[in-house]
């Protein structure tokens, strides 16, 4: 017995010696702030005698790279400018590495590295080890709002891995590099811009969940990156993680519908309002975290617009077909679109230009006709006042004529040979999403799962299950639903969403996005149903036109959670003819520059900011 045991130990030792160990990076804490150092050094600096003693206390020494001009470095001025960065801190200032000639230190408490770097380093915070290897500093932030499904860090070869690091906050950590490393250029307009990706887009090296746990474990990590994501990466974006989606991008409401994953937390108001779906994580993360700039969602029936409306963000449903959706989970290919959520409208437009490339054209001539759908006419409450003021501001800005448009009356008058609009389009959306997703997603998923698990079914949340089951029972074909959609699209293109050679679109059509109404996430809901009916938010879906959400302000409500008056976002939607996305981005940018629209803030309020209620008084 003893004889065999010692033999097996010997063989274990032999095999252990052959096992390869590779670094997955390092985590360190500097003045109680957690950092991640990616595994590969970015340069080395030889002969740093000044800091040799420091390595006796730790593996790494923090330092800052600065560029000297001919006169040296004004350290106080430098620190003031670096303080804008959310990764750099004063702890990096005890040691400096100065690039450029004629350096004269103006602060004798700072140690200057005398060695030579193997390559030019971008300014900003770094760590150096005793071997002289220089590592970038990525700060770790906790995803306290549960907006991410998985963290991500680039491997440098086009693939991504899960970040091997954690930090306080009861959720996973997300790592972001210092903004000081990056300079935007024509080739890299998104250099250093931090973007989160809805977890229905494949990213090479990471698993995709589509909001379903069985799916996550059934399939291997993606071997390719979806084109919209790749376009963002190619423009310099830093992809920081995959973000929460309701299951298979169907509409789910917190909390009962969210069985496999928990809905992200909306930071606005009392912090217990629904995020809307399906781009739940993208909306919550962009509204919560100053360290996240933009998120990529998808909009089939409102999945970018809904989260933007209830969290007071800029969010776009683009014209259909602007970028290929290979390696993206389909809901309904004839309706699916990739859209972006952001706080700043100019950055939003830059990211869109990078993602849609030459498929959008930014134009600066705007329509002088505005049509409104069910717009308020009396300033009877805060939300209506904001909406009326905004319409007045845009009307003045464009020197436009504004008219109320009644889409049902107009459609019915022009299309006497088909059913009235609300009946004609009643089932179209539901038919397309259920029947197309059954064929493209459910059937291969069930077959693959059964093959691996002895004929078993995977778990699916109640909402997609109810919708798929309804779709199975419908006799109207996908072709018929597409024909009905096309009839509506052609009619819209000839009437209130017509193209124009001068201004791209004959008119701008506006409808109310959100008015600060509550959807508490602690309410018990009815059983899930099917999204029947037709309303303003379905127009762009069927007409393939751009539909952009803009935040206008916020309205008060008495919260049943806090017993206190809180505020929720008020937003508007702007639509134009198909292909006029660039005109809308440009117009919204001009409205922002004119002070009519504002940047949205992170935290409890999109207007005044403020730390989320839970975290009031916390120091970052
Ligand atoms: C010198 O640098 C230290 C940080 O390393 C800073 O705290 C101090 O204020 C600086 N002194 C001057 C005179 O700029
Ligand atoms: C990549 O994955 C897809 C689907 O998972 C598979 O069909 C394809 O063969 C894979 N390609 C390579 C190069 O492994
Ligand atoms: C432009 O749109 C077409 C059709 O969707 C697509 O094939 C092409 O890849 C798009 N271009 C870019 C740069 O994404
Ligand atoms: C607005 O309407 C008025 C009166 O109907 C008309 O005279 C004017 O030309 C219109 N302006 C635009 C920009 O359409
Ligand atoms: C639009 O017109 C219909 C009649 O076709 C009417 O029932 C409806 O109330 C009108 N809607 C609005 C918003 O005015
Ligand atoms: C829409 O369809 C549902 C289910 O068939 C039906 O109950 C409802 O009356 C329809 N609505 C309209 C406006 O046709
Ligand atoms: C589909 O039809 C069958 C037979 O009429 C019925 O039993 C079932 O409840 C229906 N399923 C759904 C999801 O409507
Ligand atoms: C819209 O109508 C115009 C003619 O006014 C036509 O050139 C264009 O192709 C149509 N666009 C769509 C998306 O149907
Ligand atoms: C909140 O409740 C108080 C007392 O019922 C009421 O006077 C006030 O108008 C309410 N405020 C809002 C914003 O609904
Ligand atoms: C928008 O309209 C309101 C109400 O007329 C006005 O007070 C405000 O100054 C306008 N804002 C801008 C930026 O023009």
XYZ file of C-alpha atoms and ligand atoms in Angstrom:
760
model
C 0.000 0.000 0.000
C 2.650 2.484 1.131
C 4.818 1.419 -1.767
C 2.221 2.292 -4.399
C 1.366 5.566 -2.750
C 4.941 6.820 -2.901
C 5.149 5.791 -6.535
C 2.110 7.829 -7.458
C 3.603 10.850 -5.709
C 6.738 10.524 -7.811
C 4.739 10.463 -11.032
C 2.728 13.479 -9.863
C 5.894 15.470 -9.308
C 7.175 14.557 -12.746
C 3.993 15.700 -14.483
C 3.842 18.907 -12.411
C 7.256 19.949 -13.626
C 5.988 19.783 -17.199
C 2.874 21.901 -16.553
C 3.105 25.333 -18.126
C 2.287 28.344 -15.982
C 1.421 31.644 -17.615
C 0.658 34.957 -15.995
C -2.904 36.259 -16.276
C -1.902 39.643 -14.859
C -1.576 41.043 -11.368
C -3.831 42.864 -8.935
C -2.413 45.425 -6.540
C -3.822 47.996 -4.154
C -2.469 51.545 -4.013
C -3.809 53.775 -1.216
C -6.839 51.420 -0.965
C -7.677 51.632 -4.684
C -7.510 48.341 -6.599
C -5.630 48.060 -9.876
C -5.158 45.375 -12.472
C -1.878 45.054 -14.367
C -2.326 43.176 -17.675
C 0.087 40.240 -18.014
C 2.257 41.646 -20.776
C 4.601 44.537 -19.959
C 4.371 47.442 -22.420
C 8.073 48.370 -22.207
C 11.061 48.045 -19.958
C 13.234 50.703 -18.340
C 16.795 49.716 -17.603
C 18.972 50.884 -14.740
C 16.605 52.527 -12.289
C 18.986 52.668 -9.328
C 16.889 55.377 -7.612
C 14.076 52.982 -6.728
C 16.029 49.791 -6.069
C 15.316 49.955 -2.332
C 11.577 50.239 -2.969
C 11.354 46.704 -4.372
C 12.192 45.340 -0.935
C 8.675 46.459 0.151
C 6.713 45.175 -2.827
C 6.820 43.680 -6.299
C 5.852 46.888 -8.081
C 6.546 50.592 -7.799
C 3.915 53.023 -9.160
C 5.125 55.884 -11.335
C 3.880 58.461 -13.828
C 5.186 59.043 -17.331
C 5.255 62.711 -18.294
C 6.304 64.492 -21.468
C 8.653 67.429 -20.850
C 8.655 70.465 -23.042
C 11.870 72.461 -23.437
C 11.451 74.068 -20.021
C 10.820 71.086 -17.810
C 7.717 69.967 -16.010
C 5.380 72.001 -13.819
C 4.354 69.270 -11.437
C 1.463 71.120 -9.805
C -0.085 71.916 -13.198
C 0.473 68.341 -14.328
C -1.236 66.924 -11.270
C -4.211 69.212 -11.779
C -4.656 67.985 -15.350
C -4.099 64.307 -14.503
C -6.638 64.502 -11.676
C -9.366 64.461 -14.387
C -8.434 60.850 -15.112
C -10.292 58.224 -13.074
C -7.336 55.797 -13.020
C -4.425 58.081 -12.122
C -4.009 59.200 -8.482
C -1.361 61.040 -6.445
C 0.159 57.728 -5.384
C 1.682 57.503 -8.906
C 3.438 60.858 -8.416
C 6.267 59.901 -6.081
C 8.241 58.568 -9.011
C 8.331 60.134 -12.481
C 9.728 59.041 -15.803
C 10.260 62.066 -18.012
C 10.256 61.841 -21.796
C 11.768 64.716 -23.755
C 14.933 66.704 -23.241
C 16.072 69.551 -20.932
C 14.177 68.320 -17.932
C 14.435 70.388 -14.774
C 12.516 68.964 -11.844
C 10.415 71.606 -10.108
C 9.481 69.456 -7.122
C 12.307 67.985 -5.100
C 10.088 65.445 -3.287
C 9.643 63.529 -6.545
C 12.060 60.794 -7.629
C 13.031 60.964 -11.300
C 13.827 57.676 -13.062
C 17.167 57.972 -14.817
C 16.920 54.801 -16.959
C 16.048 54.496 -20.625
C 12.728 53.071 -21.784
C 12.798 50.417 -24.521
C 10.067 52.341 -26.348
C 8.159 55.584 -26.086
C 5.471 55.391 -23.438
C 2.179 57.271 -23.537
C 1.816 59.631 -20.569
C -0.017 58.388 -17.512
C 0.211 55.976 -14.572
C 2.239 52.733 -14.705
C 3.828 50.142 -12.473
C 7.435 48.930 -12.762
C 8.964 45.768 -11.275
C 12.505 44.971 -10.164
C 13.323 43.561 -13.606
C 12.447 46.955 -15.093
C 9.257 45.678 -16.775
C 6.629 48.404 -17.130
C 2.927 47.537 -16.808
C -0.126 49.634 -17.580
C -2.427 50.571 -14.705
C -6.074 49.512 -15.162
C -8.376 50.537 -12.369
C -10.860 47.999 -11.003
C -14.425 49.194 -10.514
C -17.191 47.080 -9.063
C -20.256 46.505 -11.219
C -22.417 47.449 -8.224
C -25.567 47.758 -10.377
C -25.250 44.266 -11.832
C -25.056 45.610 -15.390
C -22.495 43.123 -16.697
C -22.722 39.376 -17.297
C -18.983 38.969 -17.760
C -15.913 41.160 -17.564
C -13.513 41.277 -20.506
C -9.933 42.183 -21.244
C -8.221 42.128 -24.620
C -5.477 39.550 -25.146
C -3.679 41.695 -27.717
C -4.375 39.234 -30.569
C -7.978 40.209 -31.319
C -9.410 37.810 -28.746
C -10.678 38.557 -25.232
C -10.584 36.773 -21.873
C -12.549 37.080 -18.670
C -10.766 39.513 -16.331
C -9.043 37.475 -13.604
C -9.596 40.027 -10.825
C -12.116 41.115 -8.232
C -12.845 44.026 -5.915
C -15.253 45.010 -3.131
C -18.904 45.561 -4.137
C -20.606 42.120 -4.198
C -20.351 42.014 -8.003
C -17.621 41.329 -10.493
C -14.879 43.843 -11.159
C -14.492 45.652 -14.475
C -11.047 46.988 -15.425
C -10.516 50.235 -17.333
C -7.203 51.662 -18.582
C -6.120 55.231 -17.849
C -7.632 57.711 -20.297
C -4.220 59.462 -20.326
C -2.761 56.736 -22.583
C -4.982 57.599 -25.521
C -5.096 60.307 -28.155
C -7.966 60.287 -30.618
C -6.895 60.263 -34.267
C -8.690 60.046 -37.609
C -7.928 56.301 -37.727
C -8.797 55.730 -34.052
C -11.673 58.125 -33.315
C -12.700 55.998 -30.330
C -9.195 55.618 -28.832
C -9.637 54.755 -25.171
C -13.452 55.014 -25.240
C -14.811 52.363 -22.875
C -17.697 50.368 -24.269
C -19.827 47.535 -22.865
C -21.453 45.007 -25.211
C -24.888 43.414 -24.821
C -24.434 39.690 -24.311
C -26.036 38.661 -27.598
C -22.989 39.792 -29.644
C -20.152 37.302 -29.992
C -16.706 38.437 -28.913
C -13.882 36.103 -29.877
C -12.665 34.168 -26.826
C -15.730 34.821 -24.638
C -18.848 32.744 -24.216
C -22.172 34.326 -25.160
C -25.199 33.741 -22.907
C -28.111 35.443 -24.734
C -29.420 35.763 -21.166
C -29.763 31.970 -20.840
C -27.557 29.887 -18.542
C -27.986 26.653 -20.487
C -26.873 28.405 -23.669
C -23.795 29.827 -21.952
C -22.535 26.393 -20.981
C -23.700 24.483 -24.061
C -21.584 26.297 -26.632
C -17.824 26.938 -26.676
C -16.345 30.441 -26.492
C -16.999 32.439 -29.663
C -14.418 32.011 -32.391
C -15.250 35.331 -34.086
C -16.321 38.849 -33.135
C -19.614 40.269 -34.433
C -19.084 43.008 -37.094
C -20.606 45.919 -35.087
C -18.289 45.111 -32.172
C -15.305 44.637 -34.468
C -15.967 48.038 -36.053
C -15.865 49.651 -32.591
C -12.653 47.802 -31.685
C -11.028 48.807 -34.971
C -11.805 52.452 -34.135
C -9.892 52.110 -30.850
C -12.688 51.307 -28.370
C -11.819 49.437 -25.177
C -14.323 46.607 -24.720
C -14.740 46.208 -20.947
C -17.365 43.463 -20.734
C -20.568 41.757 -21.817
C -23.769 43.318 -20.511
C -27.055 41.997 -19.141
C -29.782 41.211 -21.670
C -33.253 39.894 -21.044
C -33.476 36.327 -22.295
C -33.028 35.912 -26.066
C -33.597 39.710 -26.267
C -37.312 39.306 -25.540
C -39.090 41.892 -23.403
C -38.931 40.955 -19.715
C -40.005 43.022 -16.704
C -38.276 42.804 -13.327
C -38.334 40.812 -11.259
C -40.521 37.768 -11.894
C -39.712 37.400 -15.605
C -35.957 37.351 -14.966
C -35.459 33.765 -13.837
C -32.044 32.872 -15.249
C -30.313 36.209 -14.643
C -31.292 39.174 -12.470
C -32.248 42.401 -14.208
C -29.648 45.183 -13.856
C -30.482 48.042 -11.464
C -31.766 51.366 -12.780
C -29.904 54.083 -10.815
C -32.554 56.773 -11.280
C -34.972 57.891 -8.586
C -35.392 55.362 -5.795
C -33.142 52.815 -7.546
C -35.907 50.180 -7.723
C -37.471 51.011 -11.077
C -37.397 48.595 -14.011
C -34.579 49.184 -16.514
C -36.862 48.226 -19.401
C -35.413 45.632 -21.731
C -33.832 43.985 -23.488
C -30.629 46.125 -23.379
C -31.041 46.342 -19.607
C -27.372 46.212 -18.643
C -26.306 48.744 -21.271
C -28.846 51.283 -20.035
C -28.188 50.720 -16.334
C -24.406 50.705 -16.746
C -24.289 53.836 -18.901
C -26.605 55.667 -16.480
C -24.628 54.509 -13.424
C -20.922 54.514 -14.193
C -18.774 57.499 -15.139
C -16.076 54.969 -16.053
C -18.246 53.527 -18.863
C -18.770 55.811 -21.878
C -21.051 53.981 -24.288
C -22.836 50.660 -24.527
C -23.892 48.621 -27.523
C -27.445 47.307 -27.366
C -29.843 45.987 -29.958
C -33.333 47.178 -30.865
C -35.860 44.848 -32.463
C -39.038 46.314 -30.945
C -37.643 48.953 -28.554
C -34.736 47.296 -26.737
C -32.376 50.291 -27.042
C -35.097 52.934 -26.825
C -36.825 51.536 -23.727
C -33.715 51.456 -21.498
C -32.719 54.928 -22.825
C -36.163 56.353 -22.059
C -36.399 55.096 -18.485
C -32.789 55.956 -17.651
C -32.563 59.308 -19.418
C -29.924 58.481 -22.042
C -29.281 59.107 -25.715
C -30.130 55.884 -27.508
C -30.682 55.041 -31.163
C -32.598 52.538 -33.144
C -30.841 52.930 -36.520
C -32.239 52.449 -40.001
C -32.494 48.730 -40.616
C -29.497 47.075 -42.312
C -26.640 49.502 -41.532
C -24.210 46.828 -40.398
C -24.056 43.073 -40.844
C -25.309 41.064 -37.853
C -23.284 37.871 -38.270
C -22.369 36.334 -34.893
C -25.283 38.140 -33.235
C -28.282 36.263 -31.831
C -31.355 36.994 -33.969
C -34.803 37.837 -32.654
C -36.194 38.762 -36.069
C -33.600 39.466 -38.799
C -36.029 41.672 -40.739
C -36.373 43.900 -37.636
C -33.104 43.503 -35.658
C -30.821 46.560 -35.396
C -27.674 47.403 -33.375
C -27.930 50.693 -31.430
C -25.817 52.654 -28.953
C -26.619 54.171 -25.564
C -24.604 57.130 -24.258
C -24.706 60.171 -21.973
C -22.936 62.556 -24.331
C -24.571 63.078 -27.745
C -21.319 63.949 -29.529
C -19.504 60.833 -28.333
C -22.652 58.832 -29.165
C -22.486 60.135 -32.755
C -18.739 59.418 -33.021
C -19.271 55.845 -31.877
C -22.130 55.464 -34.357
C -19.992 56.730 -37.221
C -17.316 54.213 -36.301
C -19.828 51.371 -36.011
C -21.932 52.051 -39.129
C -18.987 53.326 -41.185
C -19.838 54.559 -44.677
C -23.416 53.300 -44.256
C -24.314 56.577 -42.561
C -23.686 60.027 -43.950
C -23.630 63.010 -41.644
C -25.507 65.902 -43.278
C -26.125 69.410 -42.006
C -29.312 70.505 -43.797
C -32.360 69.900 -41.685
C -36.084 69.580 -42.429
C -38.303 72.582 -41.714
C -41.355 70.494 -40.997
C -42.045 68.741 -37.696
C -44.868 66.302 -37.151
C -45.857 65.275 -33.663
C -47.680 62.137 -32.546
C -49.876 62.501 -29.432
C -47.759 65.383 -28.122
C -49.094 67.209 -25.039
C -50.656 70.612 -25.671
C -51.028 71.910 -22.134
C -48.248 72.212 -19.569
C -50.373 70.459 -16.948
C -47.417 68.776 -15.245
C -43.629 68.865 -15.190
C -43.211 66.256 -17.930
C -45.629 67.965 -20.308
C -43.962 71.308 -19.705
C -40.569 69.836 -20.609
C -42.008 68.261 -23.776
C -43.773 71.467 -24.863
C -40.658 73.579 -24.240
C -38.507 71.139 -26.202
C -40.876 71.150 -29.164
C -40.896 74.952 -29.076
C -37.098 75.057 -28.905
C -36.665 72.687 -31.866
C -39.362 74.500 -33.866
C -37.526 77.800 -33.294
C -34.126 76.249 -34.003
C -35.255 74.827 -37.354
C -37.597 77.736 -38.107
C -40.015 74.926 -38.782
C -43.740 74.472 -39.115
C -45.049 72.007 -36.582
C -48.234 70.010 -37.020
C -49.929 67.252 -35.068
C -50.107 64.109 -37.195
C -52.729 61.416 -36.662
C -51.149 58.252 -38.031
C -54.161 55.976 -37.613
C -56.521 58.432 -39.322
C -54.045 59.040 -42.165
C -53.238 55.377 -42.722
C -56.880 54.377 -42.685
C -57.807 57.133 -45.147
C -55.012 56.111 -47.547
C -55.463 52.329 -47.208
C -59.189 51.631 -47.360
C -58.510 48.201 -48.888
C -56.865 46.788 -45.724
C -57.996 46.609 -42.098
C -57.633 49.720 -39.905
C -54.000 50.244 -38.838
C -54.327 48.991 -35.244
C -55.857 45.726 -36.484
C -53.775 45.493 -39.648
C -50.502 45.650 -37.670
C -51.855 44.009 -34.503
C -50.055 40.673 -34.903
C -47.244 41.583 -37.318
C -44.511 42.247 -34.758
C -45.381 39.225 -32.619
C -45.510 36.922 -35.659
C -42.104 38.028 -36.911
C -40.234 37.759 -33.617
C -41.769 34.488 -32.508
C -41.705 32.578 -35.765
C -38.277 33.798 -36.860
C -36.703 33.141 -33.449
C -38.257 29.685 -33.194
C -36.599 28.656 -36.456
C -33.277 30.423 -35.994
C -32.670 30.035 -32.266
C -35.009 27.625 -30.469
C -34.794 24.718 -32.897
C -31.008 24.425 -33.181
C -30.665 25.171 -29.428
C -33.098 22.424 -28.415
C -31.479 19.944 -30.814
C -27.931 20.693 -29.637
C -28.978 20.568 -25.988
C -30.871 17.294 -26.422
C -27.906 15.719 -28.208
C -25.611 16.611 -25.325
C -28.050 15.899 -22.467
C -29.793 12.642 -23.390
C -32.860 14.194 -25.020
C -33.541 16.787 -22.318
C -34.962 20.280 -22.813
C -32.963 23.299 -21.602
C -34.496 25.763 -19.145
C -36.054 28.803 -20.831
C -37.563 31.848 -19.030
C -41.389 32.213 -19.061
C -41.464 35.149 -21.520
C -39.597 33.607 -24.474
C -41.303 30.289 -23.798
C -44.794 31.836 -23.911
C -43.972 33.783 -27.064
C -42.476 30.824 -28.906
C -45.479 28.704 -27.943
C -47.857 31.364 -29.267
C -45.878 31.535 -32.510
C -46.154 27.771 -32.959
C -49.945 28.087 -32.964
C -50.236 30.900 -35.535
C -51.240 30.021 -39.067
C -50.279 33.377 -40.617
C -46.897 32.929 -42.304
C -43.719 34.975 -41.903
C -44.023 35.898 -45.592
C -47.472 37.365 -44.984
C -46.199 39.320 -41.961
C -43.312 40.671 -44.060
C -45.745 41.678 -46.821
C -47.854 43.612 -44.278
C -44.727 45.270 -42.885
C -43.672 46.264 -46.417
C -47.068 47.805 -47.126
C -46.727 49.956 -44.010
C -43.100 50.820 -44.784
C -43.938 51.968 -48.306
C -46.864 54.031 -47.078
C -44.710 55.731 -44.396
C -42.028 56.425 -47.002
C -44.615 58.166 -49.186
C -46.204 60.202 -46.394
C -44.883 61.321 -43.003
C -41.413 59.735 -43.281
C -40.654 60.639 -46.897
C -37.095 61.228 -48.145
C -35.917 64.615 -49.403
C -32.988 65.353 -51.726
C -32.158 68.575 -49.831
C -32.704 67.691 -46.185
C -32.514 63.856 -46.367
C -35.972 63.631 -44.780
C -39.012 65.777 -45.621
C -39.775 66.085 -41.934
C -38.891 65.129 -38.397
C -41.552 63.077 -36.620
C -41.523 63.269 -32.823
C -43.309 61.301 -30.138
C -43.172 61.157 -26.348
C -40.519 58.755 -25.042
C -41.049 58.730 -21.273
C -42.812 60.997 -18.765
C -41.323 59.868 -15.457
C -43.825 57.081 -14.823
C -42.965 54.317 -12.367
C -42.501 50.588 -13.023
C -41.475 49.246 -9.634
C -39.359 46.135 -9.798
C -40.824 44.683 -6.583
C -44.348 44.280 -7.992
C -45.915 40.906 -8.770
C -46.842 40.726 -12.423
C -49.416 39.038 -14.574
C -48.385 35.984 -16.562
C -46.223 36.799 -19.563
C -48.022 37.421 -22.826
C -47.269 38.280 -26.420
C -46.499 41.839 -27.627
C -49.617 42.503 -29.711
C -50.916 45.849 -30.922
C -49.464 48.892 -32.626
C -48.246 52.199 -31.203
C -45.758 54.993 -31.878
C -42.771 52.853 -30.865
C -43.598 50.278 -33.589
C -43.476 52.800 -36.450
C -39.691 52.752 -36.859
C -39.669 48.974 -36.416
C -41.998 48.453 -39.390
C -40.833 51.407 -41.509
C -37.090 50.615 -41.005
C -36.451 54.282 -40.137
C -34.127 55.769 -37.484
C -35.754 56.480 -34.099
C -33.532 58.318 -31.606
C -34.220 58.937 -27.903
C -33.053 62.224 -26.352
C -33.242 63.057 -22.626
C -35.099 66.274 -21.761
C -35.186 66.340 -17.962
C -36.992 64.662 -15.116
C -40.341 64.690 -13.344
C -41.157 64.173 -9.646
C -43.072 61.242 -8.146
C -43.815 60.008 -4.644
C -41.799 56.843 -4.239
C -43.463 53.907 -2.482
C -39.951 52.636 -1.777
C -38.452 55.694 -0.074
C -41.625 57.528 1.032
C -39.995 60.614 -0.469
C -40.308 62.642 -3.668
C -37.892 61.268 -6.276
C -37.364 62.062 -9.969
C -37.485 59.951 -13.143
C -36.470 60.815 -16.715
C -38.540 62.573 -19.363
C -37.472 61.848 -22.947
C -38.541 62.384 -26.553
C -38.123 60.274 -29.701
C -37.141 61.754 -33.068
C -37.715 59.876 -36.325
C -36.780 60.659 -39.929
C -36.817 58.939 -43.315
C -34.899 55.694 -43.733
C -31.152 56.299 -44.079
C -31.241 59.734 -42.396
C -29.400 58.572 -39.273
C -26.479 60.918 -40.019
C -28.842 63.898 -40.322
C -30.417 63.068 -36.946
C -27.045 62.638 -35.208
C -25.946 65.967 -36.648
C -29.174 67.760 -35.668
C -29.039 66.394 -32.117
C -25.398 67.524 -31.864
C -26.452 71.030 -32.936
C -29.321 71.065 -30.414
C -26.772 70.107 -27.756
C -24.384 72.871 -28.806
C -27.288 75.335 -28.717
C -28.063 74.356 -25.117
C -31.447 72.860 -26.005
C -30.248 69.364 -25.096
C -27.824 68.507 -22.296
C -25.387 65.764 -21.467
C -26.972 63.140 -19.238
C -25.278 62.622 -15.867
C -24.545 59.379 -14.038
C -26.222 58.500 -10.773
C -29.549 59.106 -9.129
C -30.493 61.921 -11.519
C -29.652 62.323 -15.178
C -30.015 66.090 -14.722
C -28.150 66.866 -11.507
C -26.152 63.644 -11.068
C -25.583 62.627 -7.486
C -24.422 59.266 -6.228
C -27.003 56.487 -6.430
C -29.080 56.435 -3.275
C -27.504 53.252 -1.903
C -24.027 54.631 -2.189
C -24.567 58.178 -0.926
C -21.604 59.331 1.104
C -19.275 56.654 -0.267
C -15.891 57.846 -1.386
C -14.679 56.373 -4.656
C 5.405 67.802 -4.939
O 4.798 66.537 -5.256
C 4.015 65.973 -4.213
C 3.462 64.632 -4.705
O 4.487 63.758 -4.976
C 2.878 66.915 -3.876
O 2.120 66.366 -2.811
C 3.430 68.266 -3.505
O 2.336 69.152 -3.335
C 4.311 68.808 -4.615
N 4.931 70.067 -4.206
C 4.936 71.127 -4.995
C 5.631 72.336 -4.435
O 4.460 71.132 -6.125
C -16.610 28.780 -35.318
O -17.815 28.468 -34.633
C -18.888 28.156 -35.508
C -20.145 28.012 -34.679
O -19.906 27.787 -33.338
C -18.536 26.870 -36.257
O -19.595 26.548 -37.136
C -17.255 27.115 -37.033
O -16.848 25.913 -37.644
C -16.138 27.601 -36.133
N -15.008 28.010 -36.959
C -13.764 27.701 -36.661
C -12.720 28.232 -37.581
O -13.484 27.041 -35.684
C -23.028 48.390 -44.709
O -24.249 47.656 -44.764
C -24.170 46.439 -45.492
C -25.566 45.829 -45.505
O -25.995 45.580 -44.184
C -23.153 45.524 -44.838
O -23.011 44.348 -45.591
C -21.820 46.231 -44.746
O -20.912 45.405 -44.057
C -22.010 47.530 -43.991
N -20.763 48.250 -43.858
C -20.090 48.312 -42.690
C -18.842 49.136 -42.701
O -20.444 47.767 -41.683
C -45.115 77.348 -42.631
O -46.480 77.584 -42.815
C -46.783 78.852 -43.334
C -48.279 79.057 -43.319
O -48.944 77.864 -43.686
C -46.183 78.970 -44.731
O -46.435 80.248 -45.257
C -44.705 78.754 -44.630
O -44.133 78.739 -45.930
C -44.396 77.445 -43.953
N -42.968 77.353 -43.698
C -42.267 76.255 -43.926
C -40.827 76.322 -43.550
O -42.763 75.244 -44.404
C -56.798 60.000 -34.607
O -57.944 59.864 -35.375
C -58.823 58.850 -34.912
C -59.954 58.757 -35.898
O -59.476 58.161 -37.045
C -59.316 59.198 -33.530
O -60.137 58.167 -33.046
C -58.121 59.374 -32.600
O -58.539 59.811 -31.340
C -57.147 60.373 -33.177
N -55.963 60.368 -32.370
C -55.408 61.458 -31.889
C -54.165 61.293 -31.081
O -55.863 62.555 -32.101
C -55.289 42.013 -31.522
O -55.261 40.602 -31.428
C -55.767 40.097 -30.221
C -55.516 38.608 -30.189
O -56.008 38.016 -31.343
C -57.218 40.477 -30.095
O -57.722 40.021 -28.855
C -57.374 41.982 -30.191
O -58.735 42.331 -30.203
C -56.725 42.481 -31.466
N -56.749 43.936 -31.494
C -57.099 44.621 -32.562
C -57.084 46.091 -32.435
O -57.410 44.099 -33.597
C -51.569 26.243 -28.779
O -52.738 25.571 -29.202
C -53.064 24.456 -28.412
C -54.217 23.734 -29.072
O -55.271 24.635 -29.340
C -53.385 24.920 -26.990
O -53.670 23.830 -26.188
C -52.169 25.672 -26.444
O -52.499 26.208 -25.167
C -51.748 26.778 -27.366
N -50.507 27.344 -26.893
C -50.310 28.655 -26.778
C -48.994 29.064 -26.210
O -51.121 29.464 -27.110
C -38.922 55.881 -50.569
O -39.471 56.523 -51.682
C -38.509 57.058 -52.575
C -39.257 57.841 -53.617
O -39.788 58.990 -52.997
C -37.697 55.948 -53.163
O -36.696 56.483 -53.993
C -37.027 55.190 -52.028
O -36.365 54.071 -52.524
C -38.056 54.721 -51.007
N -37.346 54.229 -49.861
C -37.749 53.158 -49.186
C -36.916 52.793 -48.002
O -38.713 52.502 -49.502
C -46.797 63.499 -3.214
O -47.801 63.285 -2.262
C -48.269 64.478 -1.656
C -49.228 64.105 -0.548
O -50.198 63.221 -1.017
C -48.928 65.357 -2.696
O -49.335 66.571 -2.136
C -47.890 65.646 -3.795
O -48.499 66.355 -4.852
C -47.316 64.366 -4.344
N -46.223 64.694 -5.245
C -46.085 64.139 -6.447
C -44.909 64.567 -7.217
O -46.872 63.323 -6.883
C -36.472 76.558 -24.688
O -37.786 77.017 -24.511
C -38.047 77.557 -23.219
C -39.519 77.899 -23.148
O -39.859 78.754 -24.209
C -37.158 78.762 -22.975
O -37.378 79.263 -21.681
C -35.713 78.335 -23.112
O -34.870 79.456 -23.006
C -35.472 77.645 -24.461
N -34.123 77.084 -24.445
C -33.225 77.399 -25.356
C -31.876 76.819 -25.146
O -33.482 78.068 -26.318
